[in-house]
Amino acid sequence: MTHVLIVGSGPTGLTLAIELARRGIEFRIVEKSTEPPAGVRGKGLQPRTLEVFDDLGVIDEILATGREYPSLRGYQGDRVVWEGRMDELREPSASVPYPNLIMQPQWRTERILRDRLAALGHRVEFGAELTGFEQDGDGVTATLTGGERVRCAYLVGADGGRSTVRKRLGVGFAGETFESERMMLADIRTRDLDHDHWHAWGSLETRAVHFTICPLPDTDLFQLVAPGEGDIAALVAEHAPHVRIDEIVWRSDYRVNIRMAERFRVGRVFLAGDAAHVHSPAGGQGLNTGVQDAYNLGWKLAVGSEALLATYEDERMAVAEHVLGLSTRLLRTGDVRRGDDTNQLDLAYLGSPLSVGERGGERLGTLFAEQRGTGLLLLGEPAGDHPARVLPPLDGQRGVILVRPDGYIGYHGEESGLSAYLSGFGIEAPLARAAR
């Protein structure tokens, strides 16, 4: 019997797998596709996700092969009519070590995460599709392609917006599909544009965008995005006849969906990432929210106490609802700017049962090197033994602060209440002994 079966190997499923692997938890991660996906799809990594990737041990390659978003260049035909940025580049600081949005093709993000998982001794099982499952009080029995039956304590559906897991649970997926808002997405090659700008064609009078062509870092590819449907080559020829498309490497047509699952958990089965919430592309929130679903859930599955697992749905549903509202608003207003609203640094778990005290639920926002790894971090000068690494108190701090493995403050208060807090959620010393 394996502890966790992860269904889906996108950024959400891979993040969860790494979290379990570095804690020594038995799991399997299965993917119905026979090989890793092609095409870019999501490409923006927000500052908070970069902090997560630092903790997972992949930040160096993410930054080495990615880049900050280039400046925008607007055209009428072959004439440049506007230049500017959609974000303000910022310098790193002690509280925000990765302040800027990083462009990284999703296929490469997934490859980097798979390589990290392999270094931890695990791999994705491609060509293994979940065909059914049933659960009881002791676990879940899942059936895979070919009739293999897998017994696990918990099952996590990270299998995308058309999630088999969600559908078989019978969980509603409330929201809207905008039939009239269709988009074309393609990876292309052209020798007629530079790789230093994000190129855009549109109407200055109506502010309508015909299409954009964005260079993808550390590749010879560009990503083309256009509203509607049709012939990409003909569209480019109409508005930018000086730009010749040498090759369309990959293409996808999609409708804008804004939906959220009515539950993120049913018994021993959890939903995460696009299986739980799908966003408009505005603001670059979808991939990042899924990664942080997994970052929230991983350490809780490792502990395995019911009291702790019960906080996943409470915490992540509130975040997903907020982020869906943000991305929908950006879609409706056409605002392409990025910054404090979209970087996800201000997301918090205020009001969660796991958040106790004045600062409970806040992102700690400092001591990032000390937070690396899988254990708890205790700030203060406790008198007794605790299942956490202990550091001196922060300036002006009263009492002790217990930092969760995902970087948020769980407990802030007098030391006398700490033991009851830990035992109430089933958090014991072994959690602190695992290391990166």
Short mmCIF file of C-alpha atoms in Angstrom, two decimals:
data_model
loop_
_atom_site.label_atom_id
_atom_site.label_comp_id
_atom_site.label_asym_id
_atom_site.label_seq_id
_atom_site.Cartn_x
_atom_site.Cartn_y
_atom_site.Cartn_z
CA MET A 1 0.00 0.00 0.00
CA THR A 2 1.37 3.38 -1.00
CA HIS A 3 0.59 6.44 1.09
CA VAL A 4 -0.43 8.79 -1.77
CA LEU A 5 -1.40 8.27 -5.41
CA ILE A 6 -0.98 11.47 -7.43
CA VAL A 7 -2.97 11.62 -10.67
CA GLY A 8 -1.47 14.11 -13.13
CA SER A 9 2.11 15.24 -13.73
CA GLY A 10 1.82 18.94 -14.46
CA PRO A 11 3.44 21.53 -12.18
CA THR A 12 0.90 20.81 -9.42
CA GLY A 13 1.40 17.05 -9.37
CA LEU A 14 5.18 17.34 -9.67
CA THR A 15 5.42 19.86 -6.82
CA LEU A 16 3.40 17.54 -4.60
CA ALA A 17 5.56 14.56 -5.58
CA ILE A 18 8.77 16.45 -4.68
CA GLU A 19 7.28 17.49 -1.35
CA LEU A 20 6.47 13.89 -0.50
CA ALA A 21 9.75 12.52 -1.87
CA ARG A 22 11.95 14.76 0.24
CA ARG A 23 10.01 13.68 3.31
CA GLY A 24 10.46 9.99 2.56
CA ILE A 25 6.73 9.38 2.02
CA GLU A 26 5.72 6.48 -0.22
CA PHE A 27 3.79 7.63 -3.30
CA ARG A 28 3.21 7.08 -7.00
CA ILE A 29 2.58 9.74 -9.64
CA VAL A 30 0.73 8.61 -12.77
CA GLU A 31 0.05 10.41 -16.03
CA LYS A 32 -2.32 9.27 -18.78
CA SER A 33 -0.22 10.86 -21.55
CA THR A 34 2.48 8.61 -22.92
CA GLU A 35 5.11 11.37 -22.95
CA PRO A 36 5.72 14.85 -21.52
CA PRO A 37 3.54 17.53 -23.14
CA ALA A 38 4.72 19.91 -25.85
CA GLY A 39 3.68 23.54 -26.16
CA VAL A 40 4.07 26.42 -23.77
CA ARG A 41 0.64 27.07 -22.25
CA GLY A 42 1.49 28.81 -18.92
CA LYS A 43 4.76 30.72 -18.88
CA GLY A 44 4.74 33.21 -15.99
CA LEU A 45 6.22 32.28 -12.60
CA GLN A 46 5.18 34.69 -9.85
CA PRO A 47 7.49 35.82 -7.01
CA ARG A 48 5.77 33.60 -4.45
CA THR A 49 6.13 30.54 -6.68
CA LEU A 50 9.83 31.34 -7.07
CA GLU A 51 10.15 31.21 -3.27
CA VAL A 52 8.52 27.77 -3.35
CA PHE A 53 10.92 26.64 -6.07
CA ASP A 54 13.84 27.86 -3.96
CA ASP A 55 12.71 25.59 -1.15
CA LEU A 56 12.23 22.67 -3.58
CA GLY A 57 15.82 23.04 -4.80
CA VAL A 58 15.11 24.05 -8.42
CA ILE A 59 15.42 27.84 -8.36
CA ASP A 60 18.92 28.00 -9.88
CA GLU A 61 17.91 26.28 -13.10
CA ILE A 62 14.58 28.10 -13.24
CA LEU A 63 16.40 31.45 -13.19
CA ALA A 64 19.28 30.33 -15.42
CA THR A 65 16.98 29.24 -18.25
CA GLY A 66 14.17 31.77 -17.72
CA ARG A 67 14.15 35.54 -17.93
CA GLU A 68 12.28 38.58 -16.73
CA TYR A 69 9.45 39.56 -19.05
CA PRO A 70 10.66 41.70 -21.97
CA SER A 71 9.28 45.15 -22.69
CA LEU A 72 6.26 45.43 -24.97
CA ARG A 73 6.51 46.87 -28.47
CA GLY A 74 3.28 47.80 -30.24
CA TYR A 75 3.04 47.97 -34.03
CA GLN A 76 0.88 49.22 -36.86
CA GLY A 77 2.12 47.08 -39.71
CA ASP A 78 5.91 47.31 -39.56
CA ARG A 79 5.87 50.65 -37.71
CA VAL A 80 6.54 50.80 -33.96
CA VAL A 81 3.88 53.02 -32.38
CA TRP A 82 4.33 52.29 -28.66
CA GLU A 83 6.84 50.82 -26.23
CA GLY A 84 6.56 50.12 -22.51
CA ARG A 85 6.52 47.52 -19.76
CA MET A 86 3.66 45.66 -18.13
CA ASP A 87 5.57 45.53 -14.86
CA GLU A 88 8.17 47.53 -12.93
CA LEU A 89 11.45 45.68 -12.47
CA ARG A 90 12.51 45.62 -8.84
CA GLU A 91 15.68 44.78 -6.98
CA PRO A 92 15.75 41.79 -4.59
CA SER A 93 15.43 42.49 -0.89
CA ALA A 94 15.56 40.53 2.36
CA SER A 95 11.75 40.24 2.39
CA VAL A 96 11.30 39.66 -1.36
CA PRO A 97 14.26 37.71 -2.76
CA TYR A 98 12.59 37.15 -6.16
CA PRO A 99 10.66 40.35 -6.87
CA ASN A 100 10.05 39.97 -10.60
CA LEU A 101 7.82 37.77 -12.74
CA ILE A 102 9.93 35.19 -14.56
CA MET A 103 9.04 33.86 -17.99
CA GLN A 104 9.63 30.12 -18.23
CA PRO A 105 7.87 27.84 -20.74
CA GLN A 106 5.69 25.37 -18.87
CA TRP A 107 7.25 22.36 -20.59
CA ARG A 108 10.65 23.39 -19.21
CA THR A 109 9.29 24.08 -15.73
CA GLU A 110 7.89 20.55 -15.76
CA ARG A 111 11.17 19.10 -17.04
CA ILE A 112 13.12 20.84 -14.27
CA LEU A 113 10.68 19.50 -11.67
CA ARG A 114 10.87 15.98 -13.14
CA ASP A 115 14.67 16.12 -12.98
CA ARG A 116 14.48 17.14 -9.32
CA LEU A 117 12.06 14.31 -8.65
CA ALA A 118 14.44 11.86 -10.36
CA ALA A 119 17.30 13.08 -8.18
CA LEU A 120 15.12 12.15 -5.20
CA GLY A 121 14.68 8.64 -6.61
CA HIS A 122 11.22 8.85 -8.18
CA ARG A 123 9.73 9.14 -11.65
CA VAL A 124 6.45 9.85 -13.38
CA GLU A 125 4.63 6.76 -14.68
CA PHE A 126 3.58 7.89 -18.18
CA GLY A 127 0.84 6.03 -20.01
CA ALA A 128 -0.86 5.09 -16.75
CA GLU A 129 -4.43 6.40 -16.81
CA LEU A 130 -6.77 6.38 -13.83
CA THR A 131 -9.94 4.58 -14.90
CA GLY A 132 -11.75 4.43 -11.57
CA PHE A 133 -11.48 4.43 -7.80
CA GLU A 134 -13.46 3.72 -4.67
CA GLN A 135 -12.75 4.69 -1.11
CA ASP A 136 -13.53 3.41 2.35
CA GLY A 137 -12.61 4.39 5.88
CA ASP A 138 -9.09 2.99 5.60
CA GLY A 139 -8.00 4.09 2.13
CA VAL A 140 -8.64 4.33 -1.60
CA THR A 141 -8.50 1.57 -4.21
CA ALA A 142 -7.68 3.01 -7.62
CA THR A 143 -7.76 1.21 -10.97
CA LEU A 144 -5.25 2.09 -13.68
CA THR A 145 -4.99 1.29 -17.38
CA GLY A 146 -4.67 -2.46 -17.88
CA GLY A 147 -6.64 -3.22 -14.75
CA GLU A 148 -3.89 -2.63 -12.18
CA ARG A 149 -5.38 -1.91 -8.77
CA VAL A 150 -3.50 0.42 -6.44
CA ARG A 151 -4.29 0.66 -2.75
CA CYS A 152 -3.38 4.01 -1.18
CA ALA A 153 -4.17 5.96 1.94
CA TYR A 154 -4.95 9.12 -0.06
CA LEU A 155 -5.54 10.03 -3.71
CA VAL A 156 -4.86 13.50 -5.16
CA GLY A 157 -6.43 14.61 -8.42
CA ALA A 158 -4.01 17.00 -10.12
CA ASP A 159 -5.31 15.99 -13.53
CA GLY A 160 -6.38 19.30 -15.03
CA GLY A 161 -9.56 21.15 -15.83
CA ARG A 162 -11.24 18.04 -17.28
CA SER A 163 -10.27 16.08 -14.18
CA THR A 164 -11.35 12.44 -14.14
CA VAL A 165 -10.96 12.46 -10.37
CA ARG A 166 -13.30 15.41 -9.89
CA LYS A 167 -15.90 13.98 -12.24
CA ARG A 168 -15.88 10.56 -10.56
CA LEU A 169 -16.25 12.24 -7.18
CA GLY A 170 -19.36 13.98 -8.50
CA VAL A 171 -18.05 17.36 -7.39
CA GLY A 172 -19.60 20.31 -9.20
CA PHE A 173 -17.40 22.72 -11.17
CA ALA A 174 -19.23 26.02 -10.82
CA GLY A 175 -18.50 28.97 -13.06
CA GLU A 176 -18.60 30.05 -16.67
CA THR A 177 -17.31 28.97 -20.06
CA PHE A 178 -17.14 31.97 -22.37
CA GLU A 179 -18.08 30.45 -25.71
CA SER A 180 -17.51 33.71 -27.55
CA GLU A 181 -14.05 34.23 -26.07
CA ARG A 182 -11.87 31.81 -27.95
CA MET A 183 -8.12 32.07 -28.27
CA MET A 184 -5.40 30.62 -30.45
CA LEU A 185 -2.08 29.73 -28.88
CA ALA A 186 0.92 28.60 -30.93
CA ASP A 187 4.66 28.09 -30.68
CA ILE A 188 6.22 29.43 -33.86
CA ARG A 189 9.56 30.11 -35.48
CA THR A 190 10.31 33.33 -37.36
CA ARG A 191 13.53 35.08 -38.32
CA ASP A 192 11.87 38.46 -38.71
CA LEU A 193 11.51 39.54 -35.08
CA ASP A 194 14.03 40.15 -32.33
CA HIS A 195 14.06 38.25 -29.02
CA ASP A 196 14.35 41.41 -26.92
CA HIS A 197 10.72 42.53 -27.07
CA TRP A 198 7.21 41.21 -26.73
CA HIS A 199 5.69 42.20 -30.08
CA ALA A 200 2.01 43.17 -30.37
CA TRP A 201 -0.33 44.22 -33.17
CA GLY A 202 -3.68 45.87 -32.59
CA SER A 203 -5.92 48.86 -33.16
CA LEU A 204 -5.09 52.11 -31.38
CA GLU A 205 -8.65 53.33 -31.96
CA THR A 206 -10.49 50.35 -30.46
CA ARG A 207 -7.63 49.04 -28.27
CA ALA A 208 -8.38 45.59 -29.69
CA VAL A 209 -5.43 43.20 -29.91
CA HIS A 210 -5.02 41.29 -33.16
CA PHE A 211 -2.20 39.08 -31.85
CA THR A 212 1.00 39.12 -29.81
CA ILE A 213 4.28 37.31 -30.45
CA CYS A 214 6.47 36.75 -27.41
CA PRO A 215 10.03 35.36 -27.50
CA LEU A 216 10.51 32.31 -25.28
CA PRO A 217 13.71 32.37 -23.22
CA ASP A 218 16.62 30.08 -24.06
CA THR A 219 14.89 28.84 -27.24
CA ASP A 220 14.51 29.91 -30.88
CA LEU A 221 10.72 29.91 -30.44
CA PHE A 222 8.06 32.57 -30.02
CA GLN A 223 4.61 32.16 -28.51
CA LEU A 224 1.78 33.63 -30.57
CA VAL A 225 -1.50 34.45 -28.84
CA ALA A 226 -4.54 35.70 -30.74
CA PRO A 227 -8.24 36.05 -29.96
CA GLY A 228 -10.70 34.06 -32.00
CA GLU A 229 -10.16 31.20 -34.40
CA GLY A 230 -8.74 30.82 -37.87
CA ASP A 231 -5.60 30.65 -39.96
CA ILE A 232 -2.63 31.93 -37.99
CA ALA A 233 -0.43 32.52 -41.04
CA ALA A 234 -3.21 34.49 -42.75
CA LEU A 235 -3.79 36.59 -39.62
CA VAL A 236 -0.12 37.52 -39.38
CA ALA A 237 0.08 38.24 -43.11
CA GLU A 238 -2.90 40.61 -42.83
CA HIS A 239 -1.54 42.77 -40.02
CA ALA A 240 2.24 42.21 -40.21
CA PRO A 241 3.11 41.24 -43.79
CA HIS A 242 6.81 41.77 -43.09
CA VAL A 243 6.77 38.89 -40.57
CA ARG A 244 7.07 35.44 -42.12
CA ILE A 245 6.21 32.40 -40.03
CA ASP A 246 8.80 29.74 -40.82
CA GLU A 247 7.14 27.00 -38.78
CA ILE A 248 4.19 26.42 -36.49
CA VAL A 249 5.63 23.93 -34.01
CA TRP A 250 2.54 23.50 -31.82
CA ARG A 251 -0.94 24.95 -31.70
CA SER A 252 -3.90 24.90 -29.32
CA ASP A 253 -7.33 26.53 -29.52
CA TYR A 254 -9.24 27.09 -26.33
CA ARG A 255 -12.18 28.84 -24.73
CA VAL A 256 -11.84 30.98 -21.63
CA ASN A 257 -13.06 29.05 -18.59
CA ILE A 258 -13.47 30.46 -15.09
CA ARG A 259 -14.57 27.72 -12.72
CA MET A 260 -13.99 26.40 -9.21
CA ALA A 261 -14.80 23.02 -7.70
CA GLU A 262 -17.52 23.08 -5.05
CA ARG A 263 -15.26 21.00 -2.81
CA PHE A 264 -11.51 20.42 -2.74
CA ARG A 265 -11.81 17.23 -0.73
CA VAL A 266 -14.15 14.27 -0.43
CA GLY A 267 -13.02 11.82 2.22
CA ARG A 268 -9.54 10.60 1.33
CA VAL A 269 -9.52 12.20 -2.12
CA PHE A 270 -8.21 15.73 -2.74
CA LEU A 271 -8.33 18.08 -5.73
CA ALA A 272 -5.51 20.48 -6.60
CA GLY A 273 -4.49 22.79 -9.43
CA ASP A 274 -6.73 23.03 -12.50
CA ALA A 275 -8.74 20.07 -11.26
CA ALA A 276 -9.94 22.40 -8.50
CA HIS A 277 -9.95 25.79 -10.27
CA VAL A 278 -9.41 27.09 -13.80
CA HIS A 279 -8.63 30.70 -14.59
CA SER A 280 -8.56 33.12 -17.45
CA PRO A 281 -4.97 33.66 -18.65
CA ALA A 282 -5.05 37.26 -17.41
CA GLY A 283 -2.59 37.91 -14.60
CA GLY A 284 -0.74 34.60 -14.88
CA GLN A 285 -2.41 33.03 -11.84
CA GLY A 286 -3.42 29.47 -12.76
CA LEU A 287 -0.13 27.54 -12.77
CA ASN A 288 1.11 29.45 -9.73
CA THR A 289 -2.01 28.78 -7.69
CA GLY A 290 -1.76 25.07 -8.48
CA VAL A 291 1.87 24.90 -7.35
CA GLN A 292 0.89 26.49 -4.08
CA ASP A 293 -2.03 24.09 -3.63
CA ALA A 294 0.54 21.30 -3.72
CA TYR A 295 2.93 23.16 -1.42
CA ASN A 296 0.12 23.52 1.12
CA LEU A 297 -1.03 19.91 0.84
CA GLY A 298 2.31 18.07 0.73
CA TRP A 299 3.46 18.52 4.30
CA LYS A 300 -0.05 17.89 5.60
CA LEU A 301 -0.24 14.55 3.80
CA ALA A 302 3.17 13.70 5.25
CA VAL A 303 1.88 14.29 8.78
CA GLY A 304 -1.39 12.57 7.92
CA SER A 305 -3.50 13.73 10.87
CA GLU A 306 -7.15 14.37 10.15
CA ALA A 307 -7.12 17.73 11.97
CA LEU A 308 -4.29 18.97 9.76
CA LEU A 309 -5.67 17.58 6.49
CA ALA A 310 -8.99 19.25 7.20
CA THR A 311 -7.32 22.66 6.88
CA TYR A 312 -6.37 22.14 3.20
CA GLU A 313 -9.83 22.76 1.77
CA ASP A 314 -10.49 25.65 4.13
CA GLU A 315 -7.24 27.44 3.24
CA ARG A 316 -6.98 26.78 -0.48
CA MET A 317 -10.64 27.34 -1.40
CA ALA A 318 -10.45 30.84 0.05
CA VAL A 319 -7.28 31.58 -1.93
CA ALA A 320 -8.69 30.14 -5.17
CA GLU A 321 -11.84 32.22 -4.85
CA HIS A 322 -9.77 35.38 -4.38
CA VAL A 323 -7.43 34.61 -7.28
CA LEU A 324 -10.30 33.72 -9.63
CA GLY A 325 -11.88 37.08 -8.87
CA LEU A 326 -8.59 38.84 -9.62
CA SER A 327 -7.93 37.07 -12.93
CA THR A 328 -11.53 37.62 -14.05
CA ARG A 329 -11.31 41.33 -13.26
CA LEU A 330 -8.06 41.65 -15.23
CA LEU A 331 -9.66 39.83 -18.17
CA ARG A 332 -12.67 42.15 -18.16
CA THR A 333 -10.64 45.37 -17.89
CA GLY A 334 -7.95 44.29 -20.34
CA ASP A 335 -5.29 45.36 -17.82
CA VAL A 336 -1.94 43.75 -18.69
CA ARG A 337 0.05 45.27 -15.86
CA ARG A 338 1.69 43.07 -13.25
CA GLY A 339 2.71 43.86 -9.71
CA ASP A 340 1.53 43.60 -6.13
CA ASP A 341 -1.94 42.37 -7.11
CA THR A 342 -0.64 39.40 -9.08
CA ASN A 343 2.65 38.39 -7.40
CA GLN A 344 0.81 36.34 -4.73
CA LEU A 345 3.10 37.53 -1.92
CA ASP A 346 0.20 38.99 0.05
CA LEU A 347 -1.90 35.81 0.05
CA ALA A 348 -2.42 34.59 3.60
CA TYR A 349 -4.39 32.07 5.63
CA LEU A 350 -6.00 34.50 8.03
CA GLY A 351 -8.91 32.90 9.82
CA SER A 352 -7.73 29.35 9.19
CA PRO A 353 -8.02 26.97 12.16
CA LEU A 354 -4.27 26.46 11.70
CA SER A 355 -3.58 30.19 12.17
CA VAL A 356 -3.33 31.23 15.79
CA GLY A 357 -2.26 34.55 17.28
CA GLU A 358 -1.60 38.07 16.06
CA ARG A 359 0.43 37.04 12.99
CA GLY A 360 -1.07 33.60 12.45
CA GLY A 361 -1.61 32.90 8.75
CA GLU A 362 0.85 35.49 7.43
CA ARG A 363 3.73 34.65 5.11
CA LEU A 364 6.83 35.03 7.28
CA GLY A 365 8.63 36.99 4.57
CA THR A 366 12.16 36.70 5.95
CA LEU A 367 14.81 34.11 6.92
CA PHE A 368 14.40 32.26 3.62
CA ALA A 369 17.66 30.33 3.91
CA GLU A 370 16.66 29.15 7.37
CA GLN A 371 13.25 28.05 6.10
CA ARG A 372 14.66 25.72 3.44
CA GLY A 373 13.89 22.10 4.13
CA THR A 374 10.89 20.23 5.44
CA GLY A 375 10.78 21.07 9.12
CA LEU A 376 9.14 23.62 11.37
CA LEU A 377 10.96 26.80 12.35
CA LEU A 378 10.52 28.26 15.83
CA LEU A 379 11.42 31.89 16.44
CA GLY A 380 11.90 32.84 20.05
CA GLU A 381 13.64 31.62 23.17
CA PRO A 382 11.64 28.60 24.33
CA ALA A 383 12.46 26.92 27.58
CA GLY A 384 11.43 23.41 26.59
CA ASP A 385 12.05 20.93 23.78
CA HIS A 386 10.01 21.35 20.63
CA PRO A 387 9.81 19.61 17.20
CA ALA A 388 11.35 22.59 15.44
CA ARG A 389 14.62 24.30 14.70
CA VAL A 390 14.97 27.29 17.05
CA LEU A 391 16.26 30.73 16.11
CA PRO A 392 16.40 33.96 18.13
CA PRO A 393 13.27 36.10 18.10
CA LEU A 394 12.57 38.71 15.45
CA ASP A 395 12.98 42.34 16.49
CA GLY A 396 9.97 43.49 18.45
CA GLN A 397 8.45 40.02 18.60
CA ARG A 398 6.37 39.01 21.60
CA GLY A 399 6.19 35.35 22.56
CA VAL A 400 7.20 32.67 20.05
CA ILE A 401 6.44 32.23 16.36
CA LEU A 402 6.10 28.79 14.79
CA VAL A 403 6.62 28.82 11.02
CA ARG A 404 4.96 26.08 9.00
CA PRO A 405 6.99 24.11 6.43
CA ASP A 406 5.27 26.13 3.68
CA GLY A 407 6.55 29.45 5.02
CA TYR A 408 3.40 30.72 6.76
CA ILE A 409 3.10 31.49 10.45
CA GLY A 410 1.05 28.87 12.22
CA TYR A 411 1.31 29.91 15.85
CA HIS A 412 2.18 33.26 17.41
CA GLY A 413 1.78 33.54 21.13
CA GLU A 414 3.04 32.47 24.50
CA GLU A 415 5.20 29.37 24.63
CA SER A 416 2.82 27.81 27.12
CA GLY A 417 0.22 27.31 24.40
CA LEU A 418 2.56 25.82 21.79
CA SER A 419 2.46 22.18 22.85
CA ALA A 420 -1.33 22.11 22.81
CA TYR A 421 -1.34 23.71 19.35
CA LEU A 422 1.07 21.10 17.96
CA SER A 423 -0.68 18.12 19.50
CA GLY A 424 -4.07 19.41 18.38
CA PHE A 425 -2.97 19.04 14.77
CA GLY A 426 -1.01 15.84 15.29
CA ILE A 427 2.34 17.50 14.57
CA GLU A 428 5.16 15.56 16.19
CA ALA A 429 8.96 15.62 16.29
CA PRO A 430 9.64 13.43 13.22
CA LEU A 431 8.40 16.25 10.98
CA ALA A 432 11.39 18.36 12.01
CA ARG A 433 14.07 15.76 11.37
CA ALA A 434 13.69 15.56 7.58
CA ALA A 435 16.16 17.77 5.72
CA ARG A 436 16.53 19.08 2.23
#
